[in-house]
Short mmCIF file of C-alpha atoms in Angstrom, two decimals:
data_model
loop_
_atom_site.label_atom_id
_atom_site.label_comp_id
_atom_site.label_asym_id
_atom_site.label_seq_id
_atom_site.Cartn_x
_atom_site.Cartn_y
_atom_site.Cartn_z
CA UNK A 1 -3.37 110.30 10.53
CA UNK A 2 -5.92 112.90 8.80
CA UNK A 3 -8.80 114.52 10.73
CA UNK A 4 -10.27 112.99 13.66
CA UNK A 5 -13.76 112.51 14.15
CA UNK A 6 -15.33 112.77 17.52
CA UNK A 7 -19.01 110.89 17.66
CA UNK A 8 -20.77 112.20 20.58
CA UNK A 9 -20.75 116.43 21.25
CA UNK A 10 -21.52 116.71 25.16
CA UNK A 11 -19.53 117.38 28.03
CA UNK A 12 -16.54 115.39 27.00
CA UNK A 13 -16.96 115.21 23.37
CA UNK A 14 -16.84 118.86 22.72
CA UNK A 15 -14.29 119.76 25.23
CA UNK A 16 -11.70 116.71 23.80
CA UNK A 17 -12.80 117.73 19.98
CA UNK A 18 -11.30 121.40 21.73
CA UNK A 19 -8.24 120.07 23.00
CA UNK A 20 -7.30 118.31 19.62
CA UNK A 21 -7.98 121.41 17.28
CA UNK A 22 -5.57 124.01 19.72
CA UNK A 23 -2.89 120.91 18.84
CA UNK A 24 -3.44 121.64 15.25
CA UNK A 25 -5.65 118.50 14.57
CA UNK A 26 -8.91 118.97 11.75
CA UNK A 27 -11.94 117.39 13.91
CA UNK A 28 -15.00 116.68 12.70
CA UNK A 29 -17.45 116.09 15.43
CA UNK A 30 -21.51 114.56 15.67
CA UNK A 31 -23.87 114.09 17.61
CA UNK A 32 -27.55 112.09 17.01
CA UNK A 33 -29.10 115.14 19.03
CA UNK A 34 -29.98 117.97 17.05
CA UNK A 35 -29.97 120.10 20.03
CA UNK A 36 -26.66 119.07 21.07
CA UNK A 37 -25.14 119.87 17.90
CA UNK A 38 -26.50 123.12 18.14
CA UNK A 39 -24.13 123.87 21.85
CA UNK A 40 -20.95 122.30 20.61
CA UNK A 41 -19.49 125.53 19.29
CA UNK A 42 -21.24 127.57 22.14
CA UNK A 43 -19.58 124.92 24.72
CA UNK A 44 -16.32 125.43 22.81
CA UNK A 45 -15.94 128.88 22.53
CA UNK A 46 -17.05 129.62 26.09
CA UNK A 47 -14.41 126.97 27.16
CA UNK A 48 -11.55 129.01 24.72
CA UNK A 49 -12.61 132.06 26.02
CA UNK A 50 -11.43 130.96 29.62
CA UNK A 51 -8.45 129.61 28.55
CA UNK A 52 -7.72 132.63 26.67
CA UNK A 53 -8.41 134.82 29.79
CA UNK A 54 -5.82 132.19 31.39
CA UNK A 55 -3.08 132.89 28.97
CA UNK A 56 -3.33 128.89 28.57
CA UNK A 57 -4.54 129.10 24.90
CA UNK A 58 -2.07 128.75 21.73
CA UNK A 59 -1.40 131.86 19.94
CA UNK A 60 -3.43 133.30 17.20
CA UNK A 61 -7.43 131.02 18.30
CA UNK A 62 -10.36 132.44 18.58
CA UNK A 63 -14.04 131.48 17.83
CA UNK A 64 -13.68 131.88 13.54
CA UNK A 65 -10.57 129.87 13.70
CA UNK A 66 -11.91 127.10 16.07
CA UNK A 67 -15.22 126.51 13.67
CA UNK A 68 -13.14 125.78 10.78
CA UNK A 69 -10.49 123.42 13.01
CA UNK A 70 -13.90 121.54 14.17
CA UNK A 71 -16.73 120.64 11.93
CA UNK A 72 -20.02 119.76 13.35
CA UNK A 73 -21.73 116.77 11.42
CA UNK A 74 -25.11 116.31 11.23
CA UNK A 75 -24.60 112.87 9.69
CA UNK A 76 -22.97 110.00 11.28
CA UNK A 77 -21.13 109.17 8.03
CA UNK A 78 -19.75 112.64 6.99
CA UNK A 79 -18.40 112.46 10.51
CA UNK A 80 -16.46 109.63 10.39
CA UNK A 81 -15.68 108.66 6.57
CA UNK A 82 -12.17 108.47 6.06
CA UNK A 83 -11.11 109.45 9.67
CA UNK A 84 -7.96 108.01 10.79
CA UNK A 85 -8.79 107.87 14.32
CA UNK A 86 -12.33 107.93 15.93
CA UNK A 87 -12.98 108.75 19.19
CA UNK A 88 -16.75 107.38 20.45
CA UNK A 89 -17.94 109.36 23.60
CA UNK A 90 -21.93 108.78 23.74
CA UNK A 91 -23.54 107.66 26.96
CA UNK A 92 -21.87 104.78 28.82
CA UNK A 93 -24.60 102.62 27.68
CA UNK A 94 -22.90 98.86 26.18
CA UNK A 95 -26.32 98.35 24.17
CA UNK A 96 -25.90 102.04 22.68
CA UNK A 97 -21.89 101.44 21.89
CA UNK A 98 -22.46 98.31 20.49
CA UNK A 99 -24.53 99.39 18.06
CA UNK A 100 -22.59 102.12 17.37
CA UNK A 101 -18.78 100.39 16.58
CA UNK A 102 -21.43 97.89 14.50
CA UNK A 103 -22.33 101.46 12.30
CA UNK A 104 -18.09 102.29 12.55
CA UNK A 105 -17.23 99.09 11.03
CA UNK A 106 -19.26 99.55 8.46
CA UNK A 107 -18.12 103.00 7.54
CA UNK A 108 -14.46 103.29 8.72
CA UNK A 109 -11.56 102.87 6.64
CA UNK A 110 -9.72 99.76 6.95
CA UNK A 111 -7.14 100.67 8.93
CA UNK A 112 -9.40 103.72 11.20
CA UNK A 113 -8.18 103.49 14.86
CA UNK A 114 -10.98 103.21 17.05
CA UNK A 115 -11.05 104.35 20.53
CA UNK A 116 -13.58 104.83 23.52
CA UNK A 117 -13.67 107.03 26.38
CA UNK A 118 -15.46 105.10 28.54
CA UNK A 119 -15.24 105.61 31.77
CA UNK A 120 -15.58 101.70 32.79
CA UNK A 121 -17.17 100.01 30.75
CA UNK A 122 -15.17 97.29 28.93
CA UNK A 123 -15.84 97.91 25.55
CA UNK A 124 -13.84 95.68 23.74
CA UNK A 125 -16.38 92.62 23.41
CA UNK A 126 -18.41 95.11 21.43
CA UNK A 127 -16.43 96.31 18.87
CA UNK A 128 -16.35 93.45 16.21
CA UNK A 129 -13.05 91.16 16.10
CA UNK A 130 -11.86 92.31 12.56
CA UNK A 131 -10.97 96.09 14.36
CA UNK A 132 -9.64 94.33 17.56
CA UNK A 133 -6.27 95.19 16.81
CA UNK A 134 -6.60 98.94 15.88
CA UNK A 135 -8.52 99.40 18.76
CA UNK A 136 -8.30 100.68 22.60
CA UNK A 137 -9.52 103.22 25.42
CA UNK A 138 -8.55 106.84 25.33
CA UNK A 139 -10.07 108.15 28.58
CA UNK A 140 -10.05 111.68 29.90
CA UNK A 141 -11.03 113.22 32.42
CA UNK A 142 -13.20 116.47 32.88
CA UNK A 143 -12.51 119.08 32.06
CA UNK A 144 -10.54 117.62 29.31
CA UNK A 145 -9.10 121.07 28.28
CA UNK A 146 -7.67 121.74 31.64
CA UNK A 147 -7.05 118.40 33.05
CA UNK A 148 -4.53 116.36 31.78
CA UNK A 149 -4.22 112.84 32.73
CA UNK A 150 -5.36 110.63 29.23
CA UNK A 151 -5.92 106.89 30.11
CA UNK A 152 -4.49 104.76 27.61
CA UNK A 153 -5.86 100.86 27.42
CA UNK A 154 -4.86 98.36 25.31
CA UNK A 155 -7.61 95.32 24.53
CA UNK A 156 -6.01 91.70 24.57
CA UNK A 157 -5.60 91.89 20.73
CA UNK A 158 -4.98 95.68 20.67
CA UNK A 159 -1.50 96.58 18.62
CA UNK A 160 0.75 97.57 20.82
CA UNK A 161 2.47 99.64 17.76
CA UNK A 162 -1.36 101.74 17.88
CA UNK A 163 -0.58 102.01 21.73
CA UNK A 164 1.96 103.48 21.00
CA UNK A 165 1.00 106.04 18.58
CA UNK A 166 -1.61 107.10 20.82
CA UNK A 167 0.16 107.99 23.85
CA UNK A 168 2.45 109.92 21.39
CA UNK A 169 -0.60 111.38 20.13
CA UNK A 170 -1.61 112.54 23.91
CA UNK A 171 1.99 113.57 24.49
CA UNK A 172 1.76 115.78 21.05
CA UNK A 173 -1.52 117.68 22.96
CA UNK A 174 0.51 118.67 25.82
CA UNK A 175 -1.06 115.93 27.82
CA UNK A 176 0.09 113.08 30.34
CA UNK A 177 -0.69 109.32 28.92
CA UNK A 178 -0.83 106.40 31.33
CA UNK A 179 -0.59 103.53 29.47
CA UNK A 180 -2.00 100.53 31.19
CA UNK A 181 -1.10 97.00 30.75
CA UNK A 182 -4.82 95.73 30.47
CA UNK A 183 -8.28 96.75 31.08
CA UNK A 184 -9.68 97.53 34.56
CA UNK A 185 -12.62 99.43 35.27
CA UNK A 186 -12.17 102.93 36.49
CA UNK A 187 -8.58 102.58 35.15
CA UNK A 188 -6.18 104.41 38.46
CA UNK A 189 -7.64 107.59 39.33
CA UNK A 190 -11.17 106.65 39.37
CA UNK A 191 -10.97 103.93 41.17
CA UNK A 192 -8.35 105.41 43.46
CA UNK A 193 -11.91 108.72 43.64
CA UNK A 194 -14.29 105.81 44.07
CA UNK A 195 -12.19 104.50 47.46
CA UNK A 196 -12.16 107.89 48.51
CA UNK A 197 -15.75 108.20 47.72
CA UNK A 198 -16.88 105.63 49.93
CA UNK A 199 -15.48 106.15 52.95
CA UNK A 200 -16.51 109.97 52.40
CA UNK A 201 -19.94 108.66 52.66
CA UNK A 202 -19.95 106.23 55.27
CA UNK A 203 -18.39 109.35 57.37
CA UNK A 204 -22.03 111.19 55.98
CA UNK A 205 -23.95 108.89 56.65
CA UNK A 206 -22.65 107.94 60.04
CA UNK A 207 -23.34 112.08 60.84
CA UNK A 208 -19.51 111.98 61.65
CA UNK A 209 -19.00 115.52 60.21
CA UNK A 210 -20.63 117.99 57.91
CA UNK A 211 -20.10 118.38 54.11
CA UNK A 212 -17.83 120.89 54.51
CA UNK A 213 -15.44 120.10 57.20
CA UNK A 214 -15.12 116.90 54.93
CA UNK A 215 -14.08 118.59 51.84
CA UNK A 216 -12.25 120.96 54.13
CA UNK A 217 -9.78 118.14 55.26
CA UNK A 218 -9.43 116.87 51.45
CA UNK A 219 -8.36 120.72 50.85
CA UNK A 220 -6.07 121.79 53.51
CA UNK A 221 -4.74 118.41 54.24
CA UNK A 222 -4.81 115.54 51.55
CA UNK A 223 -4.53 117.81 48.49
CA UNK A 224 -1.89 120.42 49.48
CA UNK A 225 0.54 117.85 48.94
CA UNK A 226 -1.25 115.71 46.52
CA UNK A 227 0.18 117.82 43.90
CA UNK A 228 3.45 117.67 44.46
CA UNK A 229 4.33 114.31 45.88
CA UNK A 230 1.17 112.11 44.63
CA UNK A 231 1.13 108.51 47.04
CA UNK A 232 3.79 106.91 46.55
CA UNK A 233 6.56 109.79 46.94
CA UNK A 234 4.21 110.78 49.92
CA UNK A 235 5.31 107.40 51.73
CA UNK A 236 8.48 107.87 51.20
CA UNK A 237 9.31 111.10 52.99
CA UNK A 238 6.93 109.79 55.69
CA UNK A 239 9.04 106.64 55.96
CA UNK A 240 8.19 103.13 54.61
CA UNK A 241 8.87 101.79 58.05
CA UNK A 242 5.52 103.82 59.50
CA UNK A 243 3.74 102.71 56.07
CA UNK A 244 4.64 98.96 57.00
CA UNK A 245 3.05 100.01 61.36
CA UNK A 246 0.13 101.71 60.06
CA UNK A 247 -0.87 98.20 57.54
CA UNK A 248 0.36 95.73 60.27
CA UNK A 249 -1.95 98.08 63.20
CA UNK A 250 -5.24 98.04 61.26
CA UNK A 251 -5.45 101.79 61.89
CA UNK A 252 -7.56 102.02 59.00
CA UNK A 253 -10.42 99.53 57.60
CA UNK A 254 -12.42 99.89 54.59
CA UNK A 255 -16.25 100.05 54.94
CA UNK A 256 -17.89 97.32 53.53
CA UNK A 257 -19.03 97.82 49.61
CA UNK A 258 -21.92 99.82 49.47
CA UNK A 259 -24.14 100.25 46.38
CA UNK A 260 -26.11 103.34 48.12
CA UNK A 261 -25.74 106.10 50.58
CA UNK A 262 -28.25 107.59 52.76
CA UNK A 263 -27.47 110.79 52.02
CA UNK A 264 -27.14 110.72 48.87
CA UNK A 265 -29.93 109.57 48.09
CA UNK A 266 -32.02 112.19 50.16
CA UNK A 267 -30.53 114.88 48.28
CA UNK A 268 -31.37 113.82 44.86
CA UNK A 269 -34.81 112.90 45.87
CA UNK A 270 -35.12 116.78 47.00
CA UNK A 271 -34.15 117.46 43.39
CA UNK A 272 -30.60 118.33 44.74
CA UNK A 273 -28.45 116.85 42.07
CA UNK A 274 -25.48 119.06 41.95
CA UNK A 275 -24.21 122.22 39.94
CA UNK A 276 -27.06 121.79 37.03
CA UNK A 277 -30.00 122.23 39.70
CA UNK A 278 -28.38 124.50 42.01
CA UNK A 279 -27.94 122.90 44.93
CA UNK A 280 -26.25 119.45 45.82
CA UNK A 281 -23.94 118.74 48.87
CA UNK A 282 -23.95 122.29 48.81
CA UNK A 283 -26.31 125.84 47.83
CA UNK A 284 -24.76 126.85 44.85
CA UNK A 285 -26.53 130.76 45.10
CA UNK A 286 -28.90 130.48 42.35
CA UNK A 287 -25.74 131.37 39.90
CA UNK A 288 -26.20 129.68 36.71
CA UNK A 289 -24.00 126.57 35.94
CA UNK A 290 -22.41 128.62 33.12
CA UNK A 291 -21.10 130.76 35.70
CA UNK A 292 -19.85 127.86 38.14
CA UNK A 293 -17.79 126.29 35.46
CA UNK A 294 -15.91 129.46 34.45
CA UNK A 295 -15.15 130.28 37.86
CA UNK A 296 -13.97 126.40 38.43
CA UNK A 297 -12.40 126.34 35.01
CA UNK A 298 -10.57 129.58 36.00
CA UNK A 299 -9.63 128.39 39.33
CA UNK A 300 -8.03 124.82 37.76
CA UNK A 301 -5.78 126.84 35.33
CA UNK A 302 -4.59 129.75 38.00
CA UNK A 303 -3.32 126.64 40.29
CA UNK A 304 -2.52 124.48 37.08
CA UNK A 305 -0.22 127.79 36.10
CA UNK A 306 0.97 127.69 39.95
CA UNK A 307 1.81 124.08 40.12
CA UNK A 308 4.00 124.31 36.81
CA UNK A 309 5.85 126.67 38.11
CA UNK A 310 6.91 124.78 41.50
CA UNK A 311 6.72 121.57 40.05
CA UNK A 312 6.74 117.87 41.88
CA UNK A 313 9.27 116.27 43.67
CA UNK A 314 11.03 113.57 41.29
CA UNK A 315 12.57 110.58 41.99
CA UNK A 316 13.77 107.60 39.56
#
């Protein structure tokens, strides 16, 4: 396949261009932001460093290795010339990614793969026809280093021979593809977040309980045996029979689609917009976000380490 070029260098470009150099890929990697350039290898040594700490990082990396696995590319072209696979992570922006698989077209090889991690968007009306077959969705999810569900989506012309390759290509970085049989936004775990997501906020905005005693029951109840039974499996020890009583009941319905939430939108017109401004749902202690996402990337790979060790319950 030859090096890989990664166009876009923020939170997901530079942590994917990370994960594909410890698998012994050559990256190159761009961004049109000078100033963005400028973090990648920052972003990606800081995120090594943890992983190091971890005892999740391949033998023998460090910083001088990793800059010479991953070029940063001032240059669109030098980024992506030659490149048998190109991965486009820029904003999710369908004017902005249009434009740019219009530049790729022009400057790919031939027979370049294309892929987007897009997180919904369907892209595949705006890559032109001619590179319809060689190309598809490669999502991850953040961080990509640590987490490792890939979603893999085929177009309606996409080769299901590239398909292929690719989830063999996630499978090479240690990593778990889902292949899906066509495009849907939010792929499964997004959307499966986003149904969570709302009824989280209805129970906000209703004042039915406080931030915390919400996230508390996703910890200590939903997500202690997430991890080792998923759904599905879950249903099954519980017995299909109570599955079929709870559906039939109507012990649970769905709030109404909602394209706002009262609290929500409070907090980010306070300026409380998460991690990067300190506060959010929560006060984050004035630490800086550096801090927070070494402690939460350390955190993931501790119970990462834990949950290969007891594994999930498997059924055929």
């Amino acid at each position: 396949m030859g090096e890989i070029a990664i166009v876009g260098g923020g939170v997901m470009g530079h942590g994917i261009a990370l994960v594909l150099a410890l698998a012994g890929h050559g990256v190159r990697i761009t961004d049109t932001r000078p100033e963005t350039r400028a973090r990648i290898p920052a972003l990606m040594d800081s995120a090594l460093a943890t992983l190091r700490e971890a005892g999740a990082a391949p033998e023998g990396w460090d910083a001088a290795r990793l800059a010479r696995a991953v070029r940063v590319e001032a240059e669109l072209g030098a980024a992506v010339t030659g490149a048998g696979l190109v991965i486009e992570a820029i904003t999710e922006n369908p004017e902005a990614k249009g434009a740019l698989f219009a530049e790729l077209d022009r400057l790919c090889p031939a027979d370049a793969i294309l892929a987007s991690n897009t997180s919904y968007l369907d892209v595949f009306p705006l890559i032109p026809e001619r590179r319809q077959a060689r190309a598809l969705i490669l999502h991850w999810y953040t961080p990509p280093y640590i987490v490792d569900l890939v979603d893999v989506v085929p177009g309606a012309g996409t080769d299901p021979a590239v398909v292929a390759a690719m989830a063999d290509l996630v499978r090479g970085l240690g990593q778990v593809p889902i292949v899906l049989k066509r495009f849907i936004p939010g792929y499964i775990a997004n959307r499966i977040q986003q149904a969570i997501s709302a009824e989280v906020f209805r129970l906000l905005d209703a004042d039915v309980a406080a931030p915390r005693d919400i996230d508390d029951a996703i910890i200590h109840g939903l997500s202690l045996r997430i991890p080792i039974l998923g759904h599905l499996a879950k249903a099954d020890f519980t017995g299909l029979e109570l599955t079929q009583r709870a559906l039939s009941n109507g012990s649970y319905a769905p709030p109404p689609p909602r394209t706002r939430s009262e609290t929500l939108d409070a907090l980010c017109a306070e300026g409380r917009t998460g991690v990067m401004a300190g506060r959010g749902y929560f006060d984050w202690g004035g630490r800086a976000p550096e801090e927070l996402f070494r402690e939460r990337d350390r955190k993931l790979l501790a119970l990462k380490a834990a949950m290969a060790g007891i594994g999930r319950m498997e059924g055929s």
